[in-house]
Amino acid sequence: MNATAGVLLREWRQRRHLSQLELASRADVSTRHLSYIETGRSRPTSAMVMRLCDHLEVPLREQNSVLLAAGHAPAHPEHRLTDPPMAEANAALETILRGHLPYPALVVDRHWELVAANDAAYAFLDGIDADLLEPPVNVVRLSVHPRGLGGRIVNLAEWRSHLAERLRHEHDASGDPELAALLAEVSAGGVAPVVSSALVVPMEIRVADGTVLSFISTTTVFGTPREVTLSELAIEAFYPADEATRAYLNR
């Protein structure tokens, strides 16, 4: 049985650790009206759904789900990246990936599945078990699997701990069950917190000639997206963490 709009909104309110009073105050509605919406005694208008979702920071895909549950049309379009309306966004992604060379960069979706990458990123996949490269390629799974990059990452325990923390944060924010499953996979056997004096967590990876390269990463998202697919994309760009890595890649 599908959840009602009121049930979905209550779940998001509880996920954000807000009381009815707090949410009602932020959204400028009465506590009674909010209570009626959550219990199904009142059917919210599309404007009310959007107002509550905005204050609850509900992702666009889930906003559409709440709207549908309330009997309204989705507010946010969704396309494949190759569809004509996405041409300019797709071109922007390609420009960013190409412009980041000779350093690796890739694009992932909300489940950390690989969408695109530049040549420097693909170079690290040489020799990886073919089964792990069957689409859809999950970047998190690939980076910790012993037959993937996990067998090459020198500081794997530290990197795994970093990934687990990111997944935990993303799951807390979204409630996505696939992220929960991926977090459980990364955390299998336990993930001990790694104490380090470094300002950021690097990824230290050994390449084919035995050289260990060290990278720091940044995450870039589209600003103020109003389309579901774009709202769920992230560009993971890797930069040299030391001069030796920079010189190696520039050669």
PDB file of C-alpha atoms in Angstrom:
ATOM      1  CA  MET A   1       0.000   0.000   0.000  1.00  0.00           C
ATOM      2  CA  ASN A   2       1.407   3.396  -1.040  1.00  0.00           C
ATOM      3  CA  ALA A   3       2.039   5.945   1.688  1.00  0.00           C
ATOM      4  CA  THR A   4      -0.136   9.052   1.789  1.00  0.00           C
ATOM      5  CA  ALA A   5       1.304  12.522   1.384  1.00  0.00           C
ATOM      6  CA  GLY A   6       0.767  13.144   5.091  1.00  0.00           C
ATOM      7  CA  VAL A   7       2.706  10.041   6.067  1.00  0.00           C
ATOM      8  CA  LEU A   8       5.566  10.977   3.728  1.00  0.00           C
ATOM      9  CA  LEU A   9       5.731  14.520   5.087  1.00  0.00           C
ATOM     10  CA  ARG A  10       5.722  13.233   8.661  1.00  0.00           C
ATOM     11  CA  GLU A  11       8.585  10.872   7.837  1.00  0.00           C
ATOM     12  CA  TRP A  12      10.604  13.735   6.380  1.00  0.00           C
ATOM     13  CA  ARG A  13       9.834  15.931   9.376  1.00  0.00           C
ATOM     14  CA  GLN A  14      11.015  13.206  11.742  1.00  0.00           C
ATOM     15  CA  ARG A  15      14.122  12.608   9.631  1.00  0.00           C
ATOM     16  CA  ARG A  16      14.963  16.290  10.025  1.00  0.00           C
ATOM     17  CA  HIS A  17      14.355  16.014  13.797  1.00  0.00           C
ATOM     18  CA  LEU A  18      11.676  18.709  13.805  1.00  0.00           C
ATOM     19  CA  SER A  19       8.541  18.855  15.920  1.00  0.00           C
ATOM     20  CA  GLN A  20       5.221  19.790  14.351  1.00  0.00           C
ATOM     21  CA  LEU A  21       5.450  23.127  16.113  1.00  0.00           C
ATOM     22  CA  GLU A  22       8.914  23.842  14.707  1.00  0.00           C
ATOM     23  CA  LEU A  23       7.944  22.966  11.143  1.00  0.00           C
ATOM     24  CA  ALA A  24       4.639  24.847  11.349  1.00  0.00           C
ATOM     25  CA  SER A  25       6.479  27.931  12.589  1.00  0.00           C
ATOM     26  CA  ARG A  26       9.062  27.763   9.793  1.00  0.00           C
ATOM     27  CA  ALA A  27       6.446  27.186   7.094  1.00  0.00           C
ATOM     28  CA  ASP A  28       4.059  29.798   8.544  1.00  0.00           C
ATOM     29  CA  VAL A  29       1.120  27.400   8.916  1.00  0.00           C
ATOM     30  CA  SER A  30      -0.875  26.446  11.987  1.00  0.00           C
ATOM     31  CA  THR A  31       0.155  23.395  13.969  1.00  0.00           C
ATOM     32  CA  ARG A  32      -3.425  22.133  13.695  1.00  0.00           C
ATOM     33  CA  HIS A  33      -3.377  22.342   9.892  1.00  0.00           C
ATOM     34  CA  LEU A  34      -0.045  20.541   9.737  1.00  0.00           C
ATOM     35  CA  SER A  35      -1.404  17.851  12.052  1.00  0.00           C
ATOM     36  CA  TYR A  36      -4.468  17.439   9.825  1.00  0.00           C
ATOM     37  CA  ILE A  37      -2.206  17.055   6.771  1.00  0.00           C
ATOM     38  CA  GLU A  38      -0.027  14.429   8.444  1.00  0.00           C
ATOM     39  CA  THR A  39      -2.993  12.395   9.663  1.00  0.00           C
ATOM     40  CA  GLY A  40      -4.797  12.596   6.329  1.00  0.00           C
ATOM     41  CA  ARG A  41      -7.699  14.693   7.605  1.00  0.00           C
ATOM     42  CA  SER A  42      -6.733  17.502   5.230  1.00  0.00           C
ATOM     43  CA  ARG A  43      -5.493  17.168   1.638  1.00  0.00           C
ATOM     44  CA  PRO A  44      -2.664  19.663   1.054  1.00  0.00           C
ATOM     45  CA  THR A  45      -2.587  21.844  -2.024  1.00  0.00           C
ATOM     46  CA  SER A  46       0.404  21.533  -4.336  1.00  0.00           C
ATOM     47  CA  ALA A  47       1.650  24.900  -3.061  1.00  0.00           C
ATOM     48  CA  MET A  48       1.460  23.665   0.530  1.00  0.00           C
ATOM     49  CA  VAL A  49       3.320  20.474  -0.356  1.00  0.00           C
ATOM     50  CA  MET A  50       6.066  22.490  -2.036  1.00  0.00           C
ATOM     51  CA  ARG A  51       6.292  24.887   0.913  1.00  0.00           C
ATOM     52  CA  LEU A  52       6.652  22.077   3.444  1.00  0.00           C
ATOM     53  CA  CYS A  53       9.118  20.184   1.238  1.00  0.00           C
ATOM     54  CA  ASP A  54      11.207  23.325   0.872  1.00  0.00           C
ATOM     55  CA  HIS A  55      11.501  23.775   4.639  1.00  0.00           C
ATOM     56  CA  LEU A  56      12.216  20.058   5.052  1.00  0.00           C
ATOM     57  CA  GLU A  57      14.902  20.132   2.338  1.00  0.00           C
ATOM     58  CA  VAL A  58      13.257  17.206   0.552  1.00  0.00           C
ATOM     59  CA  PRO A  59      15.178  16.146  -2.606  1.00  0.00           C
ATOM     60  CA  LEU A  60      13.433  16.879  -5.914  1.00  0.00           C
ATOM     61  CA  ARG A  61      12.687  13.236  -6.720  1.00  0.00           C
ATOM     62  CA  GLU A  62      11.002  12.763  -3.356  1.00  0.00           C
ATOM     63  CA  GLN A  63       9.143  16.081  -3.719  1.00  0.00           C
ATOM     64  CA  ASN A  64       7.538  14.637  -6.847  1.00  0.00           C
ATOM     65  CA  SER A  65       6.599  11.517  -4.875  1.00  0.00           C
ATOM     66  CA  VAL A  66       4.870  13.583  -2.186  1.00  0.00           C
ATOM     67  CA  LEU A  67       3.019  15.604  -4.810  1.00  0.00           C
ATOM     68  CA  LEU A  68       1.807  12.435  -6.542  1.00  0.00           C
ATOM     69  CA  ALA A  69       0.690  10.980  -3.214  1.00  0.00           C
ATOM     70  CA  ALA A  70      -1.326  14.150  -2.635  1.00  0.00           C
ATOM     71  CA  GLY A  71      -2.991  13.790  -6.032  1.00  0.00           C
ATOM     72  CA  HIS A  72      -0.994  16.515  -7.802  1.00  0.00           C
ATOM     73  CA  ALA A  73       1.234  16.495 -10.851  1.00  0.00           C
ATOM     74  CA  PRO A  74       5.015  16.328 -10.321  1.00  0.00           C
ATOM     75  CA  ALA A  75       6.649  19.739 -10.203  1.00  0.00           C
ATOM     76  CA  HIS A  76      10.133  18.757 -11.365  1.00  0.00           C
ATOM     77  CA  PRO A  77      10.877  17.240 -14.790  1.00  0.00           C
ATOM     78  CA  GLU A  78      13.180  14.255 -15.184  1.00  0.00           C
ATOM     79  CA  HIS A  79      15.210  13.411 -18.281  1.00  0.00           C
ATOM     80  CA  ARG A  80      18.049  11.183 -19.307  1.00  0.00           C
ATOM     81  CA  LEU A  81      21.328  13.041 -19.620  1.00  0.00           C
ATOM     82  CA  THR A  82      21.346  12.324 -23.366  1.00  0.00           C
ATOM     83  CA  ASP A  83      17.874  13.821 -23.941  1.00  0.00           C
ATOM     84  CA  PRO A  84      17.760  17.080 -25.984  1.00  0.00           C
ATOM     85  CA  PRO A  85      16.685  19.320 -23.052  1.00  0.00           C
ATOM     86  CA  MET A  86      19.856  18.266 -21.223  1.00  0.00           C
ATOM     87  CA  ALA A  87      22.254  19.187 -24.037  1.00  0.00           C
ATOM     88  CA  GLU A  88      23.710  22.277 -22.359  1.00  0.00           C
ATOM     89  CA  ALA A  89      24.114  20.567 -18.986  1.00  0.00           C
ATOM     90  CA  ASN A  90      25.730  17.571 -20.668  1.00  0.00           C
ATOM     91  CA  ALA A  91      28.103  19.874 -22.543  1.00  0.00           C
ATOM     92  CA  ALA A  92      29.005  21.590 -19.258  1.00  0.00           C
ATOM     93  CA  LEU A  93      29.867  18.237 -17.678  1.00  0.00           C
ATOM     94  CA  GLU A  94      32.036  17.258 -20.634  1.00  0.00           C
ATOM     95  CA  THR A  95      33.818  20.623 -20.515  1.00  0.00           C
ATOM     96  CA  ILE A  96      34.549  20.258 -16.802  1.00  0.00           C
ATOM     97  CA  LEU A  97      35.847  16.694 -17.181  1.00  0.00           C
ATOM     98  CA  ARG A  98      38.024  17.586 -20.150  1.00  0.00           C
ATOM     99  CA  GLY A  99      39.292  20.781 -18.544  1.00  0.00           C
ATOM    100  CA  HIS A 100      40.377  18.893 -15.419  1.00  0.00           C
ATOM    101  CA  LEU A 101      42.964  16.852 -17.323  1.00  0.00           C
ATOM    102  CA  PRO A 102      45.613  15.629 -16.609  1.00  0.00           C
ATOM    103  CA  TYR A 103      43.944  15.017 -13.244  1.00  0.00           C
ATOM    104  CA  PRO A 104      41.156  12.441 -12.818  1.00  0.00           C
ATOM    105  CA  ALA A 105      37.505  13.471 -12.529  1.00  0.00           C
ATOM    106  CA  LEU A 106      34.222  11.620 -12.804  1.00  0.00           C
ATOM    107  CA  VAL A 107      30.478  12.149 -12.586  1.00  0.00           C
ATOM    108  CA  VAL A 108      28.306   9.974 -10.333  1.00  0.00           C
ATOM    109  CA  ASP A 109      24.573   9.774  -9.661  1.00  0.00           C
ATOM    110  CA  ARG A 110      22.767   9.622  -6.323  1.00  0.00           C
ATOM    111  CA  HIS A 111      23.755   5.976  -5.816  1.00  0.00           C
ATOM    112  CA  TRP A 112      27.403   6.561  -6.722  1.00  0.00           C
ATOM    113  CA  GLU A 113      27.009   4.880 -10.093  1.00  0.00           C
ATOM    114  CA  LEU A 114      29.420   6.091 -12.763  1.00  0.00           C
ATOM    115  CA  VAL A 115      27.863   8.428 -15.319  1.00  0.00           C
ATOM    116  CA  ALA A 116      30.971   9.785 -17.068  1.00  0.00           C
ATOM    117  CA  ALA A 117      34.708  10.199 -16.512  1.00  0.00           C
ATOM    118  CA  ASN A 118      37.731  11.739 -18.186  1.00  0.00           C
ATOM    119  CA  ASP A 119      40.670   9.805 -19.640  1.00  0.00           C
ATOM    120  CA  ALA A 120      42.780  10.279 -16.509  1.00  0.00           C
ATOM    121  CA  ALA A 121      40.120   8.577 -14.387  1.00  0.00           C
ATOM    122  CA  TYR A 122      39.638   5.740 -16.856  1.00  0.00           C
ATOM    123  CA  ALA A 123      43.401   5.125 -16.830  1.00  0.00           C
ATOM    124  CA  PHE A 124      43.124   3.952 -13.213  1.00  0.00           C
ATOM    125  CA  LEU A 125      40.720   1.203 -14.272  1.00  0.00           C
ATOM    126  CA  ASP A 126      43.282  -0.687 -16.360  1.00  0.00           C
ATOM    127  CA  GLY A 127      43.601  -4.237 -15.040  1.00  0.00           C
ATOM    128  CA  ILE A 128      40.472  -4.058 -12.875  1.00  0.00           C
ATOM    129  CA  ASP A 129      38.369  -7.227 -12.709  1.00  0.00           C
ATOM    130  CA  ALA A 130      36.004  -7.113 -15.689  1.00  0.00           C
ATOM    131  CA  ASP A 131      33.001  -8.090 -13.548  1.00  0.00           C
ATOM    132  CA  LEU A 132      33.359  -4.873 -11.548  1.00  0.00           C
ATOM    133  CA  LEU A 133      33.302  -2.822 -14.752  1.00  0.00           C
ATOM    134  CA  GLU A 134      29.992  -4.195 -15.992  1.00  0.00           C
ATOM    135  CA  PRO A 135      27.480  -1.321 -16.112  1.00  0.00           C
ATOM    136  CA  PRO A 136      26.237   0.128 -13.903  1.00  0.00           C
ATOM    137  CA  VAL A 137      29.660   0.655 -12.304  1.00  0.00           C
ATOM    138  CA  ASN A 138      29.379   1.614  -8.658  1.00  0.00           C
ATOM    139  CA  VAL A 139      32.312   3.871  -7.791  1.00  0.00           C
ATOM    140  CA  VAL A 140      32.192   3.223  -4.036  1.00  0.00           C
ATOM    141  CA  ARG A 141      32.105  -0.548  -4.485  1.00  0.00           C
ATOM    142  CA  LEU A 142      34.881  -0.330  -7.077  1.00  0.00           C
ATOM    143  CA  SER A 143      37.119   1.708  -4.772  1.00  0.00           C
ATOM    144  CA  VAL A 144      36.989  -0.706  -1.810  1.00  0.00           C
ATOM    145  CA  HIS A 145      36.730  -4.092  -3.548  1.00  0.00           C
ATOM    146  CA  PRO A 146      39.980  -6.113  -3.331  1.00  0.00           C
ATOM    147  CA  ARG A 147      39.708  -6.942  -7.047  1.00  0.00           C
ATOM    148  CA  GLY A 148      38.983  -3.296  -7.791  1.00  0.00           C
ATOM    149  CA  LEU A 149      40.891  -0.231  -6.633  1.00  0.00           C
ATOM    150  CA  GLY A 150      40.795  -1.525  -3.066  1.00  0.00           C
ATOM    151  CA  GLY A 151      43.780  -3.700  -3.855  1.00  0.00           C
ATOM    152  CA  ARG A 152      45.743  -0.636  -4.942  1.00  0.00           C
ATOM    153  CA  ILE A 153      44.729   1.999  -2.393  1.00  0.00           C
ATOM    154  CA  VAL A 154      47.542   2.173   0.146  1.00  0.00           C
ATOM    155  CA  ASN A 155      45.508   3.844   2.914  1.00  0.00           C
ATOM    156  CA  LEU A 156      42.405   1.704   2.337  1.00  0.00           C
ATOM    157  CA  ALA A 157      41.259   1.688   5.982  1.00  0.00           C
ATOM    158  CA  GLU A 158      41.325   5.492   6.078  1.00  0.00           C
ATOM    159  CA  TRP A 159      39.643   5.798   2.676  1.00  0.00           C
ATOM    160  CA  ARG A 160      36.960   3.248   3.584  1.00  0.00           C
ATOM    161  CA  SER A 161      36.230   5.147   6.798  1.00  0.00           C
ATOM    162  CA  HIS A 162      35.900   8.363   4.804  1.00  0.00           C
ATOM    163  CA  LEU A 163      33.492   6.753   2.320  1.00  0.00           C
ATOM    164  CA  ALA A 164      31.400   5.233   5.105  1.00  0.00           C
ATOM    165  CA  GLU A 165      31.042   8.640   6.752  1.00  0.00           C
ATOM    166  CA  ARG A 166      29.946  10.238   3.482  1.00  0.00           C
ATOM    167  CA  LEU A 167      27.417   7.487   2.813  1.00  0.00           C
ATOM    168  CA  ARG A 168      26.074   7.762   6.346  1.00  0.00           C
ATOM    169  CA  HIS A 169      25.605  11.507   5.949  1.00  0.00           C
ATOM    170  CA  GLU A 170      23.920  11.120   2.539  1.00  0.00           C
ATOM    171  CA  HIS A 171      21.601   8.397   3.827  1.00  0.00           C
ATOM    172  CA  ASP A 172      20.650  10.487   6.865  1.00  0.00           C
ATOM    173  CA  ALA A 173      19.749  13.336   4.520  1.00  0.00           C
ATOM    174  CA  SER A 174      17.865  11.301   1.916  1.00  0.00           C
ATOM    175  CA  GLY A 175      16.671   8.095   3.579  1.00  0.00           C
ATOM    176  CA  ASP A 176      17.546   6.298   0.328  1.00  0.00           C
ATOM    177  CA  PRO A 177      17.489   2.503   0.949  1.00  0.00           C
ATOM    178  CA  GLU A 178      20.099   1.871  -1.752  1.00  0.00           C
ATOM    179  CA  LEU A 179      22.534   4.130   0.078  1.00  0.00           C
ATOM    180  CA  ALA A 180      21.769   2.209   3.271  1.00  0.00           C
ATOM    181  CA  ALA A 181      22.638  -1.051   1.490  1.00  0.00           C
ATOM    182  CA  LEU A 182      25.843   0.443   0.075  1.00  0.00           C
ATOM    183  CA  LEU A 183      26.814   1.744   3.532  1.00  0.00           C
ATOM    184  CA  ALA A 184      26.250  -1.725   5.003  1.00  0.00           C
ATOM    185  CA  GLU A 185      28.479  -3.212   2.298  1.00  0.00           C
ATOM    186  CA  VAL A 186      31.280  -0.701   2.900  1.00  0.00           C
ATOM    187  CA  SER A 187      30.975  -1.134   6.667  1.00  0.00           C
ATOM    188  CA  ALA A 188      30.901  -4.946   6.596  1.00  0.00           C
ATOM    189  CA  GLY A 189      33.301  -6.247   9.231  1.00  0.00           C
ATOM    190  CA  GLY A 190      33.331  -2.865  10.951  1.00  0.00           C
ATOM    191  CA  VAL A 191      34.916   0.444  10.020  1.00  0.00           C
ATOM    192  CA  ALA A 192      37.158   1.852  12.700  1.00  0.00           C
ATOM    193  CA  PRO A 193      37.500   5.652  12.770  1.00  0.00           C
ATOM    194  CA  VAL A 194      40.939   6.715  11.614  1.00  0.00           C
ATOM    195  CA  VAL A 195      42.601   9.541  13.517  1.00  0.00           C
ATOM    196  CA  SER A 196      44.823  11.690  11.347  1.00  0.00           C
ATOM    197  CA  SER A 197      46.404  15.119  11.575  1.00  0.00           C
ATOM    198  CA  ALA A 198      45.865  15.694   7.851  1.00  0.00           C
ATOM    199  CA  LEU A 199      43.560  18.568   6.890  1.00  0.00           C
ATOM    200  CA  VAL A 200      41.718  16.375   4.370  1.00  0.00           C
ATOM    201  CA  VAL A 201      41.558  12.621   3.781  1.00  0.00           C
ATOM    202  CA  PRO A 202      43.749  11.744   0.780  1.00  0.00           C
ATOM    203  CA  MET A 203      43.416   8.771  -1.521  1.00  0.00           C
ATOM    204  CA  GLU A 204      46.819   7.163  -1.894  1.00  0.00           C
ATOM    205  CA  ILE A 205      46.920   4.746  -4.812  1.00  0.00           C
ATOM    206  CA  ARG A 206      49.709   2.620  -6.248  1.00  0.00           C
ATOM    207  CA  VAL A 207      49.870   2.665 -10.059  1.00  0.00           C
ATOM    208  CA  ALA A 208      51.290   0.058 -12.454  1.00  0.00           C
ATOM    209  CA  ASP A 209      54.941   1.115 -12.140  1.00  0.00           C
ATOM    210  CA  GLY A 210      54.791   0.987  -8.333  1.00  0.00           C
ATOM    211  CA  THR A 211      54.570   4.727  -7.798  1.00  0.00           C
ATOM    212  CA  VAL A 212      52.183   5.839  -5.061  1.00  0.00           C
ATOM    213  CA  LEU A 213      50.095   8.851  -6.069  1.00  0.00           C
ATOM    214  CA  SER A 214      48.238  10.930  -3.501  1.00  0.00           C
ATOM    215  CA  PHE A 215      45.023  12.837  -4.224  1.00  0.00           C
ATOM    216  CA  ILE A 216      42.581  15.086  -2.444  1.00  0.00           C
ATOM    217  CA  SER A 217      39.050  15.301  -3.795  1.00  0.00           C
ATOM    218  CA  THR A 218      36.374  17.940  -4.224  1.00  0.00           C
ATOM    219  CA  THR A 219      32.670  17.503  -4.950  1.00  0.00           C
ATOM    220  CA  THR A 220      30.775  19.835  -7.287  1.00  0.00           C
ATOM    221  CA  VAL A 221      27.023  19.888  -7.893  1.00  0.00           C
ATOM    222  CA  PHE A 222      24.775  21.967 -10.117  1.00  0.00           C
ATOM    223  CA  GLY A 223      23.613  25.161  -8.456  1.00  0.00           C
ATOM    224  CA  THR A 224      19.849  25.559  -7.933  1.00  0.00           C
ATOM    225  CA  PRO A 225      18.802  22.612 -10.139  1.00  0.00           C
ATOM    226  CA  ARG A 226      15.112  22.283 -10.995  1.00  0.00           C
ATOM    227  CA  GLU A 227      15.423  18.971 -12.851  1.00  0.00           C
ATOM    228  CA  VAL A 228      15.608  15.646 -11.025  1.00  0.00           C
ATOM    229  CA  THR A 229      18.575  14.095 -12.847  1.00  0.00           C
ATOM    230  CA  LEU A 230      20.735  17.216 -12.540  1.00  0.00           C
ATOM    231  CA  SER A 231      19.913  17.547  -8.853  1.00  0.00           C
ATOM    232  CA  GLU A 232      21.322  14.062  -8.259  1.00  0.00           C
ATOM    233  CA  LEU A 233      24.611  14.389 -10.152  1.00  0.00           C
ATOM    234  CA  ALA A 234      27.952  15.143  -8.527  1.00  0.00           C
ATOM    235  CA  ILE A 235      31.383  15.732 -10.051  1.00  0.00           C
ATOM    236  CA  GLU A 236      34.173  14.124  -8.049  1.00  0.00           C
ATOM    237  CA  ALA A 237      37.408  15.861  -9.023  1.00  0.00           C
ATOM    238  CA  PHE A 238      40.786  14.677  -7.761  1.00  0.00           C
ATOM    239  CA  TYR A 239      43.774  16.988  -7.307  1.00  0.00           C
ATOM    240  CA  PRO A 240      47.403  16.147  -6.497  1.00  0.00           C
ATOM    241  CA  ALA A 241      47.974  16.127  -2.748  1.00  0.00           C
ATOM    242  CA  ASP A 242      51.726  16.590  -3.140  1.00  0.00           C
ATOM    243  CA  GLU A 243      54.271  17.887  -5.637  1.00  0.00           C
ATOM    244  CA  ALA A 244      55.456  14.389  -6.600  1.00  0.00           C
ATOM    245  CA  THR A 245      51.952  13.420  -7.725  1.00  0.00           C
ATOM    246  CA  ARG A 246      51.540  16.685  -9.635  1.00  0.00           C
ATOM    247  CA  ALA A 247      54.840  16.199 -11.462  1.00  0.00           C
ATOM    248  CA  TYR A 248      54.031  12.546 -12.247  1.00  0.00           C
ATOM    249  CA  LEU A 249      50.664  13.403 -13.820  1.00  0.00           C
ATOM    250  CA  ASN A 250      51.953  16.416 -15.697  1.00  0.00           C
ATOM    251  CA  ARG A 251      54.536  14.178 -17.359  1.00  0.00           C
TER     252      ARG A 251
END
